[in-house]
Amino acid sequence: MRRIDLDHNATTPTRPEVWDAVRAAPDGNPSSAHAAGRAARRALDDARERVAAALGCEPDEVTFTGGATEANNLAVFGLAGPGRVVASPLEHPCVAEPLKKLGNVEYLPVTHAGVVEVPAAPADVRFAAVMLANHDTGAVQPVRVVVDALPGVPVLCDAAQAVGKLPVSFRDLGVAALTAAGHKFGGPKGVGLLVLRRGTPFTPTVFGGHQQGGRRPGTEPVPLAVGLALALELAVAELAGRRATWAALRQRFLAALQPLNPVVNSPADGLPNTLNVSFPGTRADLLVPALDLAGVACSAGAACASGSLLPSPVLRAMHLPDDVVRAAVRFSFGRDTDVEAVDEAAGRIGHAVRRLRGNGFVPQTPPGGRGTH
């Protein structure tokens, strides 16, 4: 049985050419003065310049980290000063949990489409956090609107789900900090990015080295940085074609699911690779493992959330009915997803949903559900 990966928002496979670049990269310490160190430094500087070109920032604004979780923690604790915090309630746990440590967080209201609304800015705001694209629903957030509503306030934008799926320009967003993870766009695991606007006050939270301007001390992972830079370049170069392909696949996939009467929780104008749907009369904590046994990988929420089968706090923030939230499953496409995969997956999903409903679940249209589109 062919396994079908429809969980690319959790991670997407490292590209073969990226592995080749990682293996070929200099493996010396870029802080060393000898030849091996100088070669590593050149490779690291080149990777930083390539990342900057792809994301619309300056090379000295790029800090390599161990992933988006580390990058977001560095940003939250390095940028927030005394005062109130404004945040989206849709954030990934690696932003949401650090924010809780700050206290005094005011959450922005959210529409039923999963997009934050931006009211008048409260007084004494010291820091704000709004992601660019949501990991559960694919909803794209009005980051620039938030920035404009909070003049002078450092805004963190978690772009982990957006890079490689949307055009991303650090300069155009106007945020103080942007984060990303290599493994979300075909790069290696264990490396991420913190892009920090030049001149932004930043308080280091890790100590013991001078590397990367003291923002993230420690020997830089040169081979991983090289791999990330190549993966990012390839993702950006292929973006337009990839988005068109994903949009067509998403439409075909959703059409194939229509006989199951799904409730669609993703906005039509969100990430083209992401579809979050609820199947009335089922529960995600039963459907996800059933689909795994049927050879289809999907999820009930962020992979970093405990167990990954708990009801999504993102969908709860959208004020969806409880039975819709508990029945929600996220499907997400990658660069290798094709027509054959989505057609076969839809058939297996139909079989699993009907089996669960036949075991005592009664399909119904939940009150307040958004229906299909």
CSV table of C-alpha atoms in Angstrom, one decimal:
chain,number,residue,atom,x,y,z
A,1,MET,CA,0.0,0.0,0.0
A,2,ARG,CA,1.3,3.4,-1.0
A,3,ARG,CA,1.6,5.8,1.9
A,4,ILE,CA,0.3,9.2,1.2
A,5,ASP,CA,1.8,12.2,3.1
A,6,LEU,CA,-0.8,14.9,3.6
A,7,ASP,CA,0.9,16.4,6.7
A,8,HIS,CA,3.5,18.7,5.1
A,9,ASN,CA,2.7,21.5,7.5
A,10,ALA,CA,4.3,19.4,10.2
A,11,THR,CA,7.4,18.8,8.2
A,12,THR,CA,8.3,18.3,4.6
A,13,PRO,CA,11.1,16.0,3.4
A,14,THR,CA,14.6,17.4,2.9
A,15,ARG,CA,15.3,17.8,-0.8
A,16,PRO,CA,18.0,15.5,-2.2
A,17,GLU,CA,20.0,18.4,-3.6
A,18,VAL,CA,19.9,20.0,-0.1
A,19,TRP,CA,21.4,16.9,1.4
A,20,ASP,CA,24.1,17.1,-1.2
A,21,ALA,CA,24.9,20.7,-0.3
A,22,VAL,CA,25.0,19.8,3.4
A,23,ARG,CA,27.4,17.0,2.9
A,24,ALA,CA,29.7,19.1,0.6
A,25,ALA,CA,29.7,22.2,3.0
A,26,PRO,CA,32.9,23.0,5.0
A,27,ASP,CA,32.6,21.6,8.4
A,28,GLY,CA,35.1,23.7,10.3
A,29,ASN,CA,34.5,26.2,13.1
A,30,PRO,CA,33.8,29.6,11.4
A,31,SER,CA,35.4,31.4,14.4
A,32,SER,CA,38.7,29.6,13.8
A,33,ALA,CA,41.5,31.6,12.1
A,34,HIS,CA,43.0,28.7,10.2
A,35,ALA,CA,42.2,27.6,6.7
A,36,ALA,CA,39.3,25.3,7.7
A,37,GLY,CA,37.8,28.0,9.8
A,38,ARG,CA,38.1,30.6,7.0
A,39,ALA,CA,36.4,28.2,4.6
A,40,ALA,CA,33.5,27.7,7.0
A,41,ARG,CA,33.2,31.4,7.5
A,42,ARG,CA,33.0,32.1,3.8
A,43,ALA,CA,30.3,29.4,3.4
A,44,LEU,CA,28.3,30.8,6.4
A,45,ASP,CA,28.5,34.4,5.1
A,46,ASP,CA,27.4,33.2,1.7
A,47,ALA,CA,24.4,31.3,3.2
A,48,ARG,CA,23.5,34.5,5.1
A,49,GLU,CA,23.6,36.6,2.0
A,50,ARG,CA,21.5,34.1,0.0
A,51,VAL,CA,18.9,34.0,2.8
A,52,ALA,CA,18.8,37.8,2.9
A,53,ALA,CA,18.2,38.0,-0.8
A,54,ALA,CA,15.4,35.5,-0.7
A,55,LEU,CA,13.6,37.2,2.3
A,56,GLY,CA,14.1,40.9,1.5
A,57,CYS,CA,16.4,41.8,4.4
A,58,GLU,CA,20.1,42.6,5.0
A,59,PRO,CA,22.6,39.8,5.7
A,60,ASP,CA,23.5,41.2,9.1
A,61,GLU,CA,19.9,41.0,10.1
A,62,VAL,CA,19.9,37.2,9.7
A,63,THR,CA,20.6,34.9,12.7
A,64,PHE,CA,20.8,31.1,12.3
A,65,THR,CA,19.1,29.2,15.1
A,66,GLY,CA,18.3,25.6,15.9
A,67,GLY,CA,14.8,26.0,14.6
A,68,ALA,CA,11.7,28.3,14.7
A,69,THR,CA,11.0,27.4,18.3
A,70,GLU,CA,14.3,28.7,19.5
A,71,ALA,CA,14.0,31.7,17.2
A,72,ASN,CA,10.6,32.6,18.6
A,73,ASN,CA,11.8,32.2,22.2
A,74,LEU,CA,14.8,34.4,21.5
A,75,ALA,CA,12.5,37.1,19.9
A,76,VAL,CA,9.9,37.1,22.6
A,77,PHE,CA,12.3,37.4,25.5
A,78,GLY,CA,14.8,39.5,23.7
A,79,LEU,CA,12.3,42.1,22.4
A,80,ALA,CA,9.6,42.5,25.0
A,81,GLY,CA,10.0,45.3,27.5
A,82,PRO,CA,7.8,46.5,30.4
A,83,GLY,CA,4.2,47.0,29.5
A,84,ARG,CA,1.3,45.3,27.8
A,85,VAL,CA,1.6,42.7,25.1
A,86,VAL,CA,-0.8,42.3,22.1
A,87,ALA,CA,-1.0,39.0,20.4
A,88,SER,CA,-3.0,36.8,18.1
A,89,PRO,CA,-4.7,33.9,19.9
A,90,LEU,CA,-3.9,31.8,16.8
A,91,GLU,CA,-0.1,31.5,17.5
A,92,HIS,CA,1.8,28.3,17.4
A,93,PRO,CA,2.7,26.9,20.8
A,94,CYS,CA,6.3,28.0,20.4
A,95,VAL,CA,5.1,31.6,20.5
A,96,ALA,CA,2.0,31.2,22.7
A,97,GLU,CA,3.8,29.5,25.6
A,98,PRO,CA,6.6,32.1,25.8
A,99,LEU,CA,4.0,34.8,25.7
A,100,LYS,CA,2.3,33.3,28.8
A,101,LYS,CA,5.6,33.8,30.7
A,102,LEU,CA,5.4,37.5,30.0
A,103,GLY,CA,2.0,38.0,31.5
A,104,ASN,CA,-0.4,40.9,30.7
A,105,VAL,CA,-1.2,39.6,27.2
A,106,GLU,CA,-4.2,41.1,25.4
A,107,TYR,CA,-5.4,38.9,22.6
A,108,LEU,CA,-6.8,40.3,19.4
A,109,PRO,CA,-10.3,39.2,18.3
A,110,VAL,CA,-10.6,36.7,15.5
A,111,THR,CA,-13.2,36.3,12.8
A,112,HIS,CA,-14.9,33.0,11.9
A,113,ALA,CA,-12.5,32.8,9.0
A,114,GLY,CA,-9.6,32.6,11.4
A,115,VAL,CA,-8.2,36.1,10.7
A,116,VAL,CA,-7.3,38.5,13.4
A,117,GLU,CA,-9.1,41.9,13.6
A,118,VAL,CA,-7.1,44.9,14.5
A,119,PRO,CA,-9.0,47.3,16.8
A,120,ALA,CA,-7.6,50.6,18.2
A,121,ALA,CA,-4.3,49.9,19.8
A,122,PRO,CA,-4.4,49.8,23.6
A,123,ALA,CA,-2.1,52.1,25.6
A,124,ASP,CA,1.3,51.0,26.9
A,125,VAL,CA,1.9,48.2,24.4
A,126,ARG,CA,5.5,47.0,24.6
A,127,PHE,CA,5.4,44.1,22.2
A,128,ALA,CA,3.2,42.3,19.7
A,129,ALA,CA,3.1,38.9,18.0
A,130,VAL,CA,1.1,38.0,14.9
A,131,MET,CA,2.0,35.0,12.7
A,132,LEU,CA,1.9,35.4,8.9
A,133,ALA,CA,0.1,32.1,8.0
A,134,ASN,CA,-1.7,29.8,10.4
A,135,HIS,CA,-0.5,26.2,10.8
A,136,ASP,CA,-3.9,24.7,11.3
A,137,THR,CA,-6.2,26.5,8.9
A,138,GLY,CA,-3.8,28.2,6.5
A,139,ALA,CA,-5.4,31.6,7.1
A,140,VAL,CA,-3.1,34.5,6.2
A,141,GLN,CA,-2.9,37.2,8.8
A,142,PRO,CA,-2.9,41.0,8.1
A,143,VAL,CA,0.6,41.5,9.6
A,144,ARG,CA,1.3,44.8,7.9
A,145,VAL,CA,-2.0,46.2,9.3
A,146,VAL,CA,-1.0,45.2,12.8
A,147,VAL,CA,2.4,46.9,12.3
A,148,ASP,CA,0.8,50.1,11.1
A,149,ALA,CA,-1.7,50.1,14.0
A,150,LEU,CA,1.2,49.8,16.5
A,151,PRO,CA,3.8,52.5,15.5
A,152,GLY,CA,7.0,52.1,17.4
A,153,VAL,CA,6.1,48.7,18.9
A,154,PRO,CA,8.3,45.7,18.0
A,155,VAL,CA,6.2,43.1,16.3
A,156,LEU,CA,7.3,39.5,16.0
A,157,CYS,CA,6.0,37.6,12.9
A,158,ASP,CA,6.3,33.8,13.0
A,159,ALA,CA,6.5,33.0,9.3
A,160,ALA,CA,7.3,29.3,9.6
A,161,GLN,CA,4.2,28.2,7.7
A,162,ALA,CA,4.4,31.0,5.2
A,163,VAL,CA,8.0,30.8,3.8
A,164,GLY,CA,7.9,28.6,0.7
A,165,LYS,CA,4.1,28.9,0.4
A,166,LEU,CA,3.6,32.7,0.2
A,167,PRO,CA,5.8,35.5,-1.1
A,168,VAL,CA,7.6,36.8,2.0
A,169,SER,CA,9.4,40.1,2.3
A,170,PHE,CA,10.8,41.2,5.6
A,171,ARG,CA,11.2,44.7,4.4
A,172,ASP,CA,7.6,45.0,3.2
A,173,LEU,CA,6.1,43.5,6.3
A,174,GLY,CA,7.7,46.1,8.5
A,175,VAL,CA,8.1,43.8,11.5
A,176,ALA,CA,10.9,44.0,14.0
A,177,ALA,CA,11.5,40.2,13.9
A,178,LEU,CA,10.6,37.3,11.6
A,179,THR,CA,11.2,33.6,12.2
A,180,ALA,CA,11.2,30.5,10.0
A,181,ALA,CA,12.2,26.8,10.1
A,182,GLY,CA,14.2,25.1,7.4
A,183,HIS,CA,12.4,21.8,7.6
A,184,LYS,CA,9.1,23.5,6.6
A,185,PHE,CA,10.3,24.3,3.1
A,186,GLY,CA,12.6,21.4,2.2
A,187,GLY,CA,15.6,22.3,4.3
A,188,PRO,CA,17.3,20.1,7.0
A,189,LYS,CA,15.8,19.8,10.5
A,190,GLY,CA,17.7,21.5,13.3
A,191,VAL,CA,18.2,24.9,11.7
A,192,GLY,CA,16.0,28.0,11.6
A,193,LEU,CA,16.1,31.7,11.2
A,194,LEU,CA,15.6,34.8,13.3
A,195,VAL,CA,15.6,38.0,11.1
A,196,LEU,CA,16.0,41.0,13.4
A,197,ARG,CA,15.6,44.5,12.0
A,198,ARG,CA,18.8,46.4,12.1
A,199,GLY,CA,18.9,48.8,15.1
A,200,THR,CA,16.1,47.1,17.0
A,201,PRO,CA,16.9,47.0,20.8
A,202,PHE,CA,17.5,43.3,21.7
A,203,THR,CA,18.3,41.7,25.0
A,204,PRO,CA,20.2,38.4,24.7
A,205,THR,CA,18.9,35.5,26.7
A,206,VAL,CA,21.8,33.1,25.9
A,207,PHE,CA,25.4,33.8,26.9
A,208,GLY,CA,28.8,32.4,26.4
A,209,GLY,CA,30.0,33.5,23.0
A,210,HIS,CA,30.3,36.3,20.6
A,211,GLN,CA,28.8,34.6,17.5
A,212,GLN,CA,26.1,36.2,15.5
A,213,GLY,CA,26.4,39.5,17.3
A,214,GLY,CA,25.7,37.8,20.6
A,215,ARG,CA,22.1,37.3,19.6
A,216,ARG,CA,22.6,33.5,19.5
A,217,PRO,CA,26.0,32.5,20.9
A,218,GLY,CA,27.6,29.2,20.0
A,219,THR,CA,29.3,27.7,17.0
A,220,GLU,CA,27.2,28.2,14.0
A,221,PRO,CA,25.9,25.0,12.1
A,222,VAL,CA,27.5,25.8,8.8
A,223,PRO,CA,26.4,22.7,6.8
A,224,LEU,CA,22.8,23.2,8.0
A,225,ALA,CA,22.9,26.9,7.2
A,226,VAL,CA,24.1,26.1,3.7
A,227,GLY,CA,21.3,23.6,3.3
A,228,LEU,CA,18.7,26.0,4.5
A,229,ALA,CA,19.9,28.7,2.1
A,230,LEU,CA,19.7,26.4,-0.9
A,231,ALA,CA,16.2,25.1,0.1
A,232,LEU,CA,15.0,28.6,0.6
A,233,GLU,CA,16.3,29.7,-2.9
A,234,LEU,CA,14.6,26.7,-4.5
A,235,ALA,CA,11.3,27.3,-2.7
A,236,VAL,CA,11.2,30.9,-3.7
A,237,ALA,CA,12.1,30.1,-7.3
A,238,GLU,CA,9.4,27.5,-7.6
A,239,LEU,CA,6.8,29.4,-5.6
A,240,ALA,CA,4.4,30.6,-8.3
A,241,GLY,CA,4.2,27.3,-10.0
A,242,ARG,CA,3.9,25.4,-6.7
A,243,ARG,CA,1.1,27.7,-5.5
A,244,ALA,CA,-0.9,27.1,-8.7
A,245,THR,CA,-0.5,23.4,-8.5
A,246,TRP,CA,-1.5,23.3,-4.8
A,247,ALA,CA,-4.6,25.4,-5.5
A,248,ALA,CA,-5.8,23.1,-8.2
A,249,LEU,CA,-5.1,20.0,-6.0
A,250,ARG,CA,-6.9,21.6,-3.1
A,251,GLN,CA,-10.0,22.3,-5.2
A,252,ARG,CA,-9.9,18.7,-6.6
A,253,PHE,CA,-9.4,17.2,-3.2
A,254,LEU,CA,-12.3,19.2,-1.6
A,255,ALA,CA,-14.6,18.2,-4.5
A,256,ALA,CA,-13.8,14.6,-3.9
A,257,LEU,CA,-14.6,14.9,-0.2
A,258,GLN,CA,-18.0,16.6,-0.8
A,259,PRO,CA,-20.1,13.3,-0.5
A,260,LEU,CA,-18.9,13.2,3.1
A,261,ASN,CA,-20.5,16.6,3.9
A,262,PRO,CA,-17.4,18.2,5.3
A,263,VAL,CA,-17.4,21.5,7.2
A,264,VAL,CA,-14.5,23.6,5.8
A,265,ASN,CA,-12.6,25.5,8.4
A,266,SER,CA,-10.0,26.9,6.1
A,267,PRO,CA,-10.6,30.2,4.2
A,268,ALA,CA,-10.6,30.0,0.5
A,269,ASP,CA,-7.9,32.7,0.3
A,270,GLY,CA,-5.5,31.0,2.7
A,271,LEU,CA,-2.4,28.9,2.0
A,272,PRO,CA,-3.2,26.9,-1.1
A,273,ASN,CA,-1.6,23.7,0.3
A,274,THR,CA,-3.7,23.6,3.5
A,275,LEU,CA,-7.2,22.3,4.0
A,276,ASN,CA,-8.7,22.0,7.5
A,277,VAL,CA,-12.1,20.2,7.5
A,278,SER,CA,-14.4,18.6,10.0
A,279,PHE,CA,-16.4,15.5,9.2
A,280,PRO,CA,-19.6,15.6,11.3
A,281,GLY,CA,-20.3,12.4,13.1
A,282,THR,CA,-16.6,11.6,13.7
A,283,ARG,CA,-13.9,12.7,16.0
A,284,ALA,CA,-10.3,13.7,15.0
A,285,ASP,CA,-8.8,11.6,17.8
A,286,LEU,CA,-10.3,8.5,16.1
A,287,LEU,CA,-10.1,9.5,12.5
A,288,VAL,CA,-6.4,10.5,12.4
A,289,PRO,CA,-5.1,7.1,13.7
A,290,ALA,CA,-7.6,5.4,11.4
A,291,LEU,CA,-6.2,7.2,8.4
A,292,ASP,CA,-2.7,6.4,9.5
A,293,LEU,CA,-3.6,2.7,9.4
A,294,ALA,CA,-5.0,3.3,6.0
A,295,GLY,CA,-1.8,4.8,4.8
A,296,VAL,CA,-2.7,8.5,4.9
A,297,ALA,CA,-0.7,10.9,7.1
A,298,CYS,CA,-2.6,13.9,8.4
A,299,SER,CA,-3.0,15.7,11.7
A,300,ALA,CA,-5.5,17.2,14.2
A,301,GLY,CA,-3.3,20.3,14.9
A,302,ALA,CA,0.3,21.5,15.4
A,303,ALA,CA,2.8,18.7,15.6
A,304,CYS,CA,4.5,20.5,18.5
A,305,ALA,CA,1.2,20.4,20.5
A,306,SER,CA,1.0,17.7,23.2
A,307,GLY,CA,0.0,14.5,21.5
A,308,SER,CA,-1.1,16.3,18.4
A,309,LEU,CA,-4.6,14.8,18.8
A,310,LEU,CA,-6.0,17.4,21.1
A,311,PRO,CA,-8.7,19.8,19.8
A,312,SER,CA,-7.1,22.8,18.2
A,313,PRO,CA,-7.0,26.0,20.2
A,314,VAL,CA,-6.9,27.8,16.9
A,315,LEU,CA,-10.3,26.5,16.0
A,316,ARG,CA,-11.6,27.3,19.4
A,317,ALA,CA,-10.4,30.9,19.0
A,318,MET,CA,-12.5,31.0,15.8
A,319,HIS,CA,-15.6,30.3,17.9
A,320,LEU,CA,-16.5,27.2,16.0
A,321,PRO,CA,-19.0,24.8,17.6
A,322,ASP,CA,-17.4,22.2,19.9
A,323,ASP,CA,-18.4,19.2,17.7
A,324,VAL,CA,-16.8,20.9,14.7
A,325,VAL,CA,-13.6,21.5,16.6
A,326,ARG,CA,-13.4,17.9,17.8
A,327,ALA,CA,-14.0,16.6,14.3
A,328,ALA,CA,-11.4,18.8,12.6
A,329,VAL,CA,-8.5,17.3,10.6
A,330,ARG,CA,-5.8,19.2,8.8
A,331,PHE,CA,-4.5,18.0,5.4
A,332,SER,CA,-1.5,19.8,3.9
A,333,PHE,CA,0.3,19.2,0.6
A,334,GLY,CA,4.0,19.2,-0.3
A,335,ARG,CA,6.1,19.6,-3.5
A,336,ASP,CA,5.6,15.9,-4.4
A,337,THR,CA,1.8,15.8,-3.8
A,338,ASP,CA,0.0,14.9,-7.1
A,339,VAL,CA,-3.4,14.2,-8.5
A,340,GLU,CA,-3.0,10.4,-7.9
A,341,ALA,CA,-2.2,11.0,-4.3
A,342,VAL,CA,-5.2,13.3,-3.5
A,343,ASP,CA,-7.6,11.1,-5.4
A,344,GLU,CA,-6.4,7.9,-3.6
A,345,ALA,CA,-6.4,9.7,-0.2
A,346,ALA,CA,-10.0,11.0,-0.7
A,347,GLY,CA,-11.1,7.4,-1.3
A,348,ARG,CA,-9.4,6.2,1.9
A,349,ILE,CA,-10.7,9.1,3.9
A,350,GLY,CA,-14.2,8.3,2.7
A,351,HIS,CA,-13.9,4.7,3.8
A,352,ALA,CA,-12.6,5.7,7.2
A,353,VAL,CA,-15.2,8.3,7.8
A,354,ARG,CA,-18.1,6.1,6.8
A,355,ARG,CA,-16.7,3.3,9.0
A,356,LEU,CA,-16.6,5.6,12.0
A,357,ARG,CA,-20.1,6.9,11.4
A,358,GLY,CA,-21.3,3.4,11.1
A,359,ASN,CA,-19.9,2.6,14.5
A,360,GLY,CA,-22.3,4.9,16.2
A,361,PHE,CA,-21.5,8.4,15.0
A,362,VAL,CA,-24.4,10.2,13.4
A,363,PRO,CA,-23.5,12.6,10.6
A,364,GLN,CA,-25.2,16.0,10.9
A,365,THR,CA,-24.6,19.6,9.9
A,366,PRO,CA,-23.4,21.3,13.1
A,367,PRO,CA,-25.2,24.5,14.0
A,368,GLY,CA,-23.1,27.5,13.1
A,369,GLY,CA,-20.9,25.4,10.8
A,370,ARG,CA,-19.4,27.2,7.9
A,371,GLY,CA,-20.3,24.6,5.3
A,372,THR,CA,-18.3,24.0,2.1
A,373,HIS,CA,-16.9,26.3,-0.5
